[in-house]
Amino acid sequence: MDIEKSVLIKDEYDIVTARSTAKQMAAEIGLGIVDQSRIATAVSELARNIVVYAGKGVVNFQWLSENDRNGLEIVAVDSGPGIADIDWAMTDGYTSGGGLGIGLPGTKRLMDEFEIESKVGRGTTITIRKWKR
Amino acid sequence: MLQVEQIPILKIDDFLITSIQVALHDKLALSFQDGVLRKIEHTNAKGLIIDITAVDVVDSFITRILVETAAMARMMGTKTVLVGLRPDVAITLTEFGMKLKGIQTALDLERGLAMLRKEIEMDNEEFC
């Protein structure tokens, strides 16, 4: 599938761009205001993690279409330090910076699907999806 | 380039009222916090109302700034009420698990002001 939009993340201003892109695309496929808020917040967290932990990266957006349902897929990619213990990072209550990143369990709860791949020294890729019901 | 953006902080009687109408990026959130505390220092305000009706995304960073600002204001003797939390924002915050610890909330500006007036009245009675 083709990437519809791509937002380069290198500083905090790009976090704002990423979340407004998320909101706009969610609205475009007819997701409701609550889902728009969920997706924008999830993207904000992923983009902040890139800025805080990796310094730079990219957030890609693409449409999903499967049988008769539509959705939105967002992939946050960086080549930063990676996450050594994913289970630990996915534990609720764990945050290394008090609102300065991670927040992965919360992000997962806001979305329908959540996948994470990370290699120490290589980087992290997080994929999130939301389907229109 | 750092854009110079302002979030106005208005004073009425013993209260400061501020309404966030722009997309909050991190630096702006921090300068907002700084601006609010300075204004408290200069005005000796007893209450602070932060209106977030126009804020459509409240992520963990913004939550932290709001919670911290309220805690700092409290140390300076000022009570904070957060007003205008939209239903979609309230749902997202709750599902995510972000807590507005130590912050009072009210539906709108009017209720927020009433809440502050009542509390400050009660504080004054205790003194007498």
PDB file of C-alpha atoms in Angstrom:
ATOM      1  CA  MET A   1       0.000   0.000   0.000  1.00  0.00           C
ATOM      2  CA  ASP A   2       1.161   3.497  -0.786  1.00  0.00           C
ATOM      3  CA  ILE A   3       2.006   5.975   1.875  1.00  0.00           C
ATOM      4  CA  GLU A   4      -0.536   8.763   1.701  1.00  0.00           C
ATOM      5  CA  LYS A   5       1.291  11.259   3.879  1.00  0.00           C
ATOM      6  CA  SER A   6       4.620  11.370   5.603  1.00  0.00           C
ATOM      7  CA  VAL A   7       5.656  13.728   8.384  1.00  0.00           C
ATOM      8  CA  LEU A   8       9.334  14.101   9.231  1.00  0.00           C
ATOM      9  CA  ILE A   9       9.870  14.343  12.950  1.00  0.00           C
ATOM     10  CA  LYS A  10      12.904  16.267  14.135  1.00  0.00           C
ATOM     11  CA  ASP A  11      11.614  18.723  16.720  1.00  0.00           C
ATOM     12  CA  GLU A  12       8.600  19.505  18.855  1.00  0.00           C
ATOM     13  CA  TYR A  13       6.890  21.571  16.133  1.00  0.00           C
ATOM     14  CA  ASP A  14       6.675  18.429  14.007  1.00  0.00           C
ATOM     15  CA  ILE A  15       4.694  16.765  16.810  1.00  0.00           C
ATOM     16  CA  VAL A  16       1.961  19.365  16.223  1.00  0.00           C
ATOM     17  CA  THR A  17       2.095  18.736  12.444  1.00  0.00           C
ATOM     18  CA  ALA A  18       1.874  14.953  12.953  1.00  0.00           C
ATOM     19  CA  ARG A  19      -1.121  15.156  15.238  1.00  0.00           C
ATOM     20  CA  SER A  20      -3.029  17.609  13.052  1.00  0.00           C
ATOM     21  CA  THR A  21      -2.343  15.378  10.014  1.00  0.00           C
ATOM     22  CA  ALA A  22      -3.699  12.424  12.021  1.00  0.00           C
ATOM     23  CA  LYS A  23      -6.812  14.307  12.992  1.00  0.00           C
ATOM     24  CA  GLN A  24      -7.450  15.538   9.467  1.00  0.00           C
ATOM     25  CA  MET A  25      -7.049  12.086   7.910  1.00  0.00           C
ATOM     26  CA  ALA A  26      -9.240  10.478  10.567  1.00  0.00           C
ATOM     27  CA  ALA A  27     -11.940  13.031   9.795  1.00  0.00           C
ATOM     28  CA  GLU A  28     -11.546  12.389   6.055  1.00  0.00           C
ATOM     29  CA  ILE A  29     -12.534   8.725   6.336  1.00  0.00           C
ATOM     30  CA  GLY A  30     -15.473   9.687   8.494  1.00  0.00           C
ATOM     31  CA  LEU A  31     -14.170   8.684  11.917  1.00  0.00           C
ATOM     32  CA  GLY A  32     -16.053  10.459  14.701  1.00  0.00           C
ATOM     33  CA  ILE A  33     -14.729  13.221  16.892  1.00  0.00           C
ATOM     34  CA  VAL A  34     -13.792  10.838  19.726  1.00  0.00           C
ATOM     35  CA  ASP A  35     -11.797   8.586  17.390  1.00  0.00           C
ATOM     36  CA  GLN A  36     -10.132  11.662  15.894  1.00  0.00           C
ATOM     37  CA  SER A  37      -9.067  12.676  19.392  1.00  0.00           C
ATOM     38  CA  ARG A  38      -7.850   9.138  20.214  1.00  0.00           C
ATOM     39  CA  ILE A  39      -5.764   8.941  17.034  1.00  0.00           C
ATOM     40  CA  ALA A  40      -4.338  12.469  17.350  1.00  0.00           C
ATOM     41  CA  THR A  41      -3.330  11.776  20.954  1.00  0.00           C
ATOM     42  CA  ALA A  42      -1.751   8.420  20.053  1.00  0.00           C
ATOM     43  CA  VAL A  43       0.230  10.056  17.221  1.00  0.00           C
ATOM     44  CA  SER A  44       1.299  12.866  19.537  1.00  0.00           C
ATOM     45  CA  GLU A  45       2.736  10.305  21.975  1.00  0.00           C
ATOM     46  CA  LEU A  46       4.569   8.354  19.261  1.00  0.00           C
ATOM     47  CA  ALA A  47       5.989  11.534  17.701  1.00  0.00           C
ATOM     48  CA  ARG A  48       7.124  12.785  21.107  1.00  0.00           C
ATOM     49  CA  ASN A  49       8.874   9.489  21.801  1.00  0.00           C
ATOM     50  CA  ILE A  50      10.784   9.969  18.529  1.00  0.00           C
ATOM     51  CA  VAL A  51      11.855  13.505  19.488  1.00  0.00           C
ATOM     52  CA  VAL A  52      12.789  12.584  23.061  1.00  0.00           C
ATOM     53  CA  TYR A  53      14.494   9.208  22.532  1.00  0.00           C
ATOM     54  CA  ALA A  54      15.627   9.050  18.912  1.00  0.00           C
ATOM     55  CA  GLY A  55      16.026  12.718  17.974  1.00  0.00           C
ATOM     56  CA  LYS A  56      14.531  12.190  14.535  1.00  0.00           C
ATOM     57  CA  GLY A  57      12.304   9.876  12.609  1.00  0.00           C
ATOM     58  CA  VAL A  58       9.211   9.773  10.473  1.00  0.00           C
ATOM     59  CA  VAL A  59       5.498   9.182  10.880  1.00  0.00           C
ATOM     60  CA  ASN A  60       3.779   7.651   7.833  1.00  0.00           C
ATOM     61  CA  PHE A  61       0.048   7.635   7.261  1.00  0.00           C
ATOM     62  CA  GLN A  62      -1.897   5.398   4.932  1.00  0.00           C
ATOM     63  CA  TRP A  63      -5.477   4.405   4.229  1.00  0.00           C
ATOM     64  CA  LEU A  64      -6.616   0.874   4.915  1.00  0.00           C
ATOM     65  CA  SER A  65      -9.270  -0.954   2.990  1.00  0.00           C
ATOM     66  CA  GLU A  66     -10.241  -4.518   3.787  1.00  0.00           C
ATOM     67  CA  ASN A  67     -13.436  -6.245   2.685  1.00  0.00           C
ATOM     68  CA  ASP A  68     -15.988  -3.547   3.303  1.00  0.00           C
ATOM     69  CA  ARG A  69     -14.264  -1.626   6.028  1.00  0.00           C
ATOM     70  CA  ASN A  70     -11.933   1.344   5.930  1.00  0.00           C
ATOM     71  CA  GLY A  71      -9.311   2.474   8.335  1.00  0.00           C
ATOM     72  CA  LEU A  72      -6.183   4.436   8.977  1.00  0.00           C
ATOM     73  CA  GLU A  73      -2.712   3.039   9.587  1.00  0.00           C
ATOM     74  CA  ILE A  74       0.060   5.070  11.123  1.00  0.00           C
ATOM     75  CA  VAL A  75       3.670   3.892  11.297  1.00  0.00           C
ATOM     76  CA  ALA A  76       6.214   5.696  13.480  1.00  0.00           C
ATOM     77  CA  VAL A  77       9.776   4.828  12.511  1.00  0.00           C
ATOM     78  CA  ASP A  78      13.080   5.883  14.018  1.00  0.00           C
ATOM     79  CA  SER A  79      16.631   4.620  14.020  1.00  0.00           C
ATOM     80  CA  GLY A  80      17.280   5.630  17.596  1.00  0.00           C
ATOM     81  CA  PRO A  81      18.573   3.598  20.550  1.00  0.00           C
ATOM     82  CA  GLY A  82      15.652   1.138  20.513  1.00  0.00           C
ATOM     83  CA  ILE A  83      13.831  -0.344  23.481  1.00  0.00           C
ATOM     84  CA  ALA A  84      15.736  -3.037  25.376  1.00  0.00           C
ATOM     85  CA  ASP A  85      12.774  -4.458  27.257  1.00  0.00           C
ATOM     86  CA  ILE A  86       9.523  -4.105  25.332  1.00  0.00           C
ATOM     87  CA  ASP A  87       7.490  -5.950  27.987  1.00  0.00           C
ATOM     88  CA  TRP A  88       8.668  -3.399  30.520  1.00  0.00           C
ATOM     89  CA  ALA A  89       7.878  -0.475  28.198  1.00  0.00           C
ATOM     90  CA  MET A  90       4.396  -1.928  27.680  1.00  0.00           C
ATOM     91  CA  THR A  91       3.738  -2.100  31.422  1.00  0.00           C
ATOM     92  CA  ASP A  92       1.211   0.414  32.637  1.00  0.00           C
ATOM     93  CA  GLY A  93       2.643   3.080  34.870  1.00  0.00           C
ATOM     94  CA  TYR A  94       6.098   2.861  33.393  1.00  0.00           C
ATOM     95  CA  THR A  95       7.378   6.104  32.052  1.00  0.00           C
ATOM     96  CA  SER A  96      10.937   7.193  31.974  1.00  0.00           C
ATOM     97  CA  GLY A  97      10.240  10.874  31.793  1.00  0.00           C
ATOM     98  CA  GLY A  98       6.952  11.737  33.525  1.00  0.00           C
ATOM     99  CA  GLY A  99       4.936  12.737  30.497  1.00  0.00           C
ATOM    100  CA  LEU A 100       8.037  13.062  28.391  1.00  0.00           C
ATOM    101  CA  GLY A 101       7.519   9.966  26.386  1.00  0.00           C
ATOM    102  CA  ILE A 102       6.724   6.264  26.307  1.00  0.00           C
ATOM    103  CA  GLY A 103       3.062   6.081  27.297  1.00  0.00           C
ATOM    104  CA  LEU A 104       2.836   2.997  25.082  1.00  0.00           C
ATOM    105  CA  PRO A 105       0.158   1.095  27.022  1.00  0.00           C
ATOM    106  CA  GLY A 106      -2.084   4.172  26.915  1.00  0.00           C
ATOM    107  CA  THR A 107      -1.432   4.622  23.203  1.00  0.00           C
ATOM    108  CA  LYS A 108      -2.331   0.970  22.611  1.00  0.00           C
ATOM    109  CA  ARG A 109      -5.620   1.379  24.490  1.00  0.00           C
ATOM    110  CA  LEU A 110      -6.619   4.292  22.247  1.00  0.00           C
ATOM    111  CA  MET A 111      -6.195   2.272  19.054  1.00  0.00           C
ATOM    112  CA  ASP A 112      -7.716  -0.903  17.572  1.00  0.00           C
ATOM    113  CA  GLU A 113      -4.357  -2.442  16.686  1.00  0.00           C
ATOM    114  CA  PHE A 114      -0.836  -1.841  17.954  1.00  0.00           C
ATOM    115  CA  GLU A 115       2.419  -3.479  16.895  1.00  0.00           C
ATOM    116  CA  ILE A 116       5.918  -2.721  18.038  1.00  0.00           C
ATOM    117  CA  GLU A 117       9.286  -3.814  16.698  1.00  0.00           C
ATOM    118  CA  SER A 118      12.460  -2.608  18.305  1.00  0.00           C
ATOM    119  CA  LYS A 119      16.116  -3.520  18.216  1.00  0.00           C
ATOM    120  CA  VAL A 120      18.675  -2.029  20.549  1.00  0.00           C
ATOM    121  CA  GLY A 121      20.986   0.239  18.600  1.00  0.00           C
ATOM    122  CA  ARG A 122      18.859  -0.079  15.470  1.00  0.00           C
ATOM    123  CA  GLY A 123      15.626   1.700  16.175  1.00  0.00           C
ATOM    124  CA  THR A 124      11.928   1.287  16.770  1.00  0.00           C
ATOM    125  CA  THR A 125       8.921   0.887  14.494  1.00  0.00           C
ATOM    126  CA  ILE A 126       5.448   1.198  15.943  1.00  0.00           C
ATOM    127  CA  THR A 127       2.351   0.546  13.840  1.00  0.00           C
ATOM    128  CA  ILE A 128      -1.104   1.592  14.983  1.00  0.00           C
ATOM    129  CA  ARG A 129      -4.466   1.160  13.238  1.00  0.00           C
ATOM    130  CA  LYS A 130      -7.988   2.389  13.685  1.00  0.00           C
ATOM    131  CA  TRP A 131     -10.953   1.007  11.752  1.00  0.00           C
ATOM    132  CA  LYS A 132     -14.148   2.762  10.926  1.00  0.00           C
ATOM    133  CA  ARG A 133     -16.999   0.792  12.458  1.00  0.00           C
TER     134      ARG A 133
ATOM    135  CA  MET B   1      12.695  29.592  14.371  1.00  0.00           C
ATOM    136  CA  LEU B   2      10.865  30.039  17.598  1.00  0.00           C
ATOM    137  CA  GLN B   3       7.614  31.782  16.938  1.00  0.00           C
ATOM    138  CA  VAL B   4       6.530  34.372  19.447  1.00  0.00           C
ATOM    139  CA  GLU B   5       3.029  33.388  20.353  1.00  0.00           C
ATOM    140  CA  GLN B   6       1.018  34.637  23.238  1.00  0.00           C
ATOM    141  CA  ILE B   7      -1.723  33.186  25.341  1.00  0.00           C
ATOM    142  CA  PRO B   8      -3.359  36.198  27.008  1.00  0.00           C
ATOM    143  CA  ILE B   9      -3.877  36.053  30.753  1.00  0.00           C
ATOM    144  CA  LEU B  10      -6.663  38.379  31.915  1.00  0.00           C
ATOM    145  CA  LYS B  11      -7.314  39.639  35.407  1.00  0.00           C
ATOM    146  CA  ILE B  12     -10.781  40.202  36.845  1.00  0.00           C
ATOM    147  CA  ASP B  13     -11.158  40.932  40.570  1.00  0.00           C
ATOM    148  CA  ASP B  14      -9.045  38.358  42.382  1.00  0.00           C
ATOM    149  CA  PHE B  15      -8.964  35.968  39.455  1.00  0.00           C
ATOM    150  CA  LEU B  16      -6.810  35.285  36.460  1.00  0.00           C
ATOM    151  CA  ILE B  17      -8.522  33.870  33.400  1.00  0.00           C
ATOM    152  CA  THR B  18      -6.691  32.392  30.478  1.00  0.00           C
ATOM    153  CA  SER B  19      -7.996  30.615  27.424  1.00  0.00           C
ATOM    154  CA  ILE B  20      -5.753  28.457  25.274  1.00  0.00           C
ATOM    155  CA  GLN B  21      -6.791  29.071  21.666  1.00  0.00           C
ATOM    156  CA  VAL B  22      -3.716  27.899  19.776  1.00  0.00           C
ATOM    157  CA  ALA B  23      -2.104  24.529  19.103  1.00  0.00           C
ATOM    158  CA  LEU B  24       0.090  23.918  22.120  1.00  0.00           C
ATOM    159  CA  HIS B  25       3.570  22.842  21.195  1.00  0.00           C
ATOM    160  CA  ASP B  26       6.000  22.077  23.977  1.00  0.00           C
ATOM    161  CA  LYS B  27       7.841  25.389  24.157  1.00  0.00           C
ATOM    162  CA  LEU B  28       4.604  27.338  24.110  1.00  0.00           C
ATOM    163  CA  ALA B  29       3.241  25.156  26.928  1.00  0.00           C
ATOM    164  CA  LEU B  30       6.329  25.896  29.007  1.00  0.00           C
ATOM    165  CA  SER B  31       6.224  29.644  28.320  1.00  0.00           C
ATOM    166  CA  PHE B  32       2.519  29.589  29.199  1.00  0.00           C
ATOM    167  CA  GLN B  33       3.370  28.011  32.563  1.00  0.00           C
ATOM    168  CA  ASP B  34       6.023  30.632  33.166  1.00  0.00           C
ATOM    169  CA  GLY B  35       3.691  33.469  32.150  1.00  0.00           C
ATOM    170  CA  VAL B  36       0.920  32.269  34.470  1.00  0.00           C
ATOM    171  CA  LEU B  37       3.256  32.070  37.482  1.00  0.00           C
ATOM    172  CA  ARG B  38       4.669  35.543  36.839  1.00  0.00           C
ATOM    173  CA  LYS B  39       1.195  36.982  36.525  1.00  0.00           C
ATOM    174  CA  ILE B  40       0.220  35.344  39.842  1.00  0.00           C
ATOM    175  CA  GLU B  41       3.257  36.923  41.465  1.00  0.00           C
ATOM    176  CA  HIS B  42       2.411  40.370  40.124  1.00  0.00           C
ATOM    177  CA  THR B  43      -1.315  40.329  40.757  1.00  0.00           C
ATOM    178  CA  ASN B  44      -1.580  38.275  43.931  1.00  0.00           C
ATOM    179  CA  ALA B  45      -4.545  36.518  42.361  1.00  0.00           C
ATOM    180  CA  LYS B  46      -6.420  34.065  44.555  1.00  0.00           C
ATOM    181  CA  GLY B  47      -7.775  31.996  41.732  1.00  0.00           C
ATOM    182  CA  LEU B  48      -6.756  30.881  38.257  1.00  0.00           C
ATOM    183  CA  ILE B  49      -9.022  29.574  35.529  1.00  0.00           C
ATOM    184  CA  ILE B  50      -7.545  27.794  32.531  1.00  0.00           C
ATOM    185  CA  ASP B  51     -10.038  27.368  29.707  1.00  0.00           C
ATOM    186  CA  ILE B  52      -9.224  24.572  27.272  1.00  0.00           C
ATOM    187  CA  THR B  53     -12.471  24.586  25.264  1.00  0.00           C
ATOM    188  CA  ALA B  54     -10.481  25.201  22.070  1.00  0.00           C
ATOM    189  CA  VAL B  55      -7.842  22.548  22.810  1.00  0.00           C
ATOM    190  CA  ASP B  56      -8.641  19.443  20.787  1.00  0.00           C
ATOM    191  CA  VAL B  57      -5.680  17.267  21.730  1.00  0.00           C
ATOM    192  CA  VAL B  58      -4.466  16.901  25.298  1.00  0.00           C
ATOM    193  CA  ASP B  59      -1.531  14.500  25.329  1.00  0.00           C
ATOM    194  CA  SER B  60       0.619  13.373  28.252  1.00  0.00           C
ATOM    195  CA  PHE B  61       2.968  16.331  27.955  1.00  0.00           C
ATOM    196  CA  ILE B  62       0.187  18.920  28.024  1.00  0.00           C
ATOM    197  CA  THR B  63      -1.440  17.033  30.908  1.00  0.00           C
ATOM    198  CA  ARG B  64       1.817  17.200  32.816  1.00  0.00           C
ATOM    199  CA  ILE B  65       2.169  20.944  32.182  1.00  0.00           C
ATOM    200  CA  LEU B  66      -1.395  21.586  33.380  1.00  0.00           C
ATOM    201  CA  VAL B  67      -0.969  19.452  36.513  1.00  0.00           C
ATOM    202  CA  GLU B  68       2.378  21.084  37.302  1.00  0.00           C
ATOM    203  CA  THR B  69       1.070  24.597  36.700  1.00  0.00           C
ATOM    204  CA  ALA B  70      -1.797  23.970  39.142  1.00  0.00           C
ATOM    205  CA  ALA B  71       0.627  22.562  41.731  1.00  0.00           C
ATOM    206  CA  MET B  72       2.968  25.552  41.363  1.00  0.00           C
ATOM    207  CA  ALA B  73       0.071  28.013  41.544  1.00  0.00           C
ATOM    208  CA  ARG B  74      -1.134  26.254  44.713  1.00  0.00           C
ATOM    209  CA  MET B  75       2.279  26.751  46.297  1.00  0.00           C
ATOM    210  CA  MET B  76       1.894  30.442  45.557  1.00  0.00           C
ATOM    211  CA  GLY B  77      -1.521  30.473  47.243  1.00  0.00           C
ATOM    212  CA  THR B  78      -3.634  30.377  44.100  1.00  0.00           C
ATOM    213  CA  LYS B  79      -6.336  27.828  43.373  1.00  0.00           C
ATOM    214  CA  THR B  80      -6.662  26.527  39.824  1.00  0.00           C
ATOM    215  CA  VAL B  81      -9.771  25.340  38.023  1.00  0.00           C
ATOM    216  CA  LEU B  82      -9.554  23.798  34.565  1.00  0.00           C
ATOM    217  CA  VAL B  83     -12.657  24.480  32.484  1.00  0.00           C
ATOM    218  CA  GLY B  84     -13.972  23.490  29.070  1.00  0.00           C
ATOM    219  CA  LEU B  85     -12.670  19.941  28.878  1.00  0.00           C
ATOM    220  CA  ARG B  86     -14.417  18.597  25.784  1.00  0.00           C
ATOM    221  CA  PRO B  87     -16.176  15.208  25.902  1.00  0.00           C
ATOM    222  CA  ASP B  88     -13.812  13.695  23.309  1.00  0.00           C
ATOM    223  CA  VAL B  89     -10.808  14.950  25.279  1.00  0.00           C
ATOM    224  CA  ALA B  90     -12.234  13.594  28.559  1.00  0.00           C
ATOM    225  CA  ILE B  91     -12.795  10.161  26.961  1.00  0.00           C
ATOM    226  CA  THR B  92      -9.288  10.084  25.479  1.00  0.00           C
ATOM    227  CA  LEU B  93      -7.617  11.166  28.735  1.00  0.00           C
ATOM    228  CA  THR B  94      -9.467   8.495  30.697  1.00  0.00           C
ATOM    229  CA  GLU B  95      -8.796   5.671  28.236  1.00  0.00           C
ATOM    230  CA  PHE B  96      -5.146   6.629  27.964  1.00  0.00           C
ATOM    231  CA  GLY B  97      -4.893   6.675  31.740  1.00  0.00           C
ATOM    232  CA  MET B  98      -3.758  10.272  32.154  1.00  0.00           C
ATOM    233  CA  LYS B  99      -4.739  11.771  35.449  1.00  0.00           C
ATOM    234  CA  LEU B 100      -5.444  15.399  36.174  1.00  0.00           C
ATOM    235  CA  LYS B 101      -4.118  14.860  39.678  1.00  0.00           C
ATOM    236  CA  GLY B 102      -4.732  17.764  42.024  1.00  0.00           C
ATOM    237  CA  ILE B 103      -6.576  19.854  39.433  1.00  0.00           C
ATOM    238  CA  GLN B 104     -10.169  20.878  39.952  1.00  0.00           C
ATOM    239  CA  THR B 105     -12.334  20.920  36.863  1.00  0.00           C
ATOM    240  CA  ALA B 106     -15.610  22.592  35.966  1.00  0.00           C
ATOM    241  CA  LEU B 107     -17.788  22.351  32.877  1.00  0.00           C
ATOM    242  CA  ASP B 108     -17.435  25.972  31.815  1.00  0.00           C
ATOM    243  CA  LEU B 109     -16.055  29.359  32.784  1.00  0.00           C
ATOM    244  CA  GLU B 110     -19.171  30.387  34.701  1.00  0.00           C
ATOM    245  CA  ARG B 111     -19.153  27.273  36.880  1.00  0.00           C
ATOM    246  CA  GLY B 112     -15.409  27.532  37.341  1.00  0.00           C
ATOM    247  CA  LEU B 113     -15.691  31.102  38.600  1.00  0.00           C
ATOM    248  CA  ALA B 114     -18.527  30.160  40.949  1.00  0.00           C
ATOM    249  CA  MET B 115     -16.416  27.292  42.302  1.00  0.00           C
ATOM    250  CA  LEU B 116     -13.463  29.580  42.978  1.00  0.00           C
ATOM    251  CA  ARG B 117     -15.573  32.322  44.578  1.00  0.00           C
ATOM    252  CA  LYS B 118     -17.163  29.805  46.937  1.00  0.00           C
ATOM    253  CA  GLU B 119     -13.847  28.306  47.984  1.00  0.00           C
ATOM    254  CA  ILE B 120     -12.194  31.643  48.567  1.00  0.00           C
ATOM    255  CA  GLU B 121     -15.208  32.773  50.590  1.00  0.00           C
ATOM    256  CA  MET B 122     -14.889  29.663  52.748  1.00  0.00           C
ATOM    257  CA  ASP B 123     -11.171  30.317  53.258  1.00  0.00           C
ATOM    258  CA  ASN B 124     -11.938  33.871  54.371  1.00  0.00           C
ATOM    259  CA  GLU B 125     -14.530  32.657  56.876  1.00  0.00           C
ATOM    260  CA  GLU B 126     -12.001  30.318  58.422  1.00  0.00           C
ATOM    261  CA  PHE B 127      -9.700  33.270  59.008  1.00  0.00           C
ATOM    262  CA  CYS B 128     -12.353  35.307  60.807  1.00  0.00           C
TER     263      CYS B 128
END
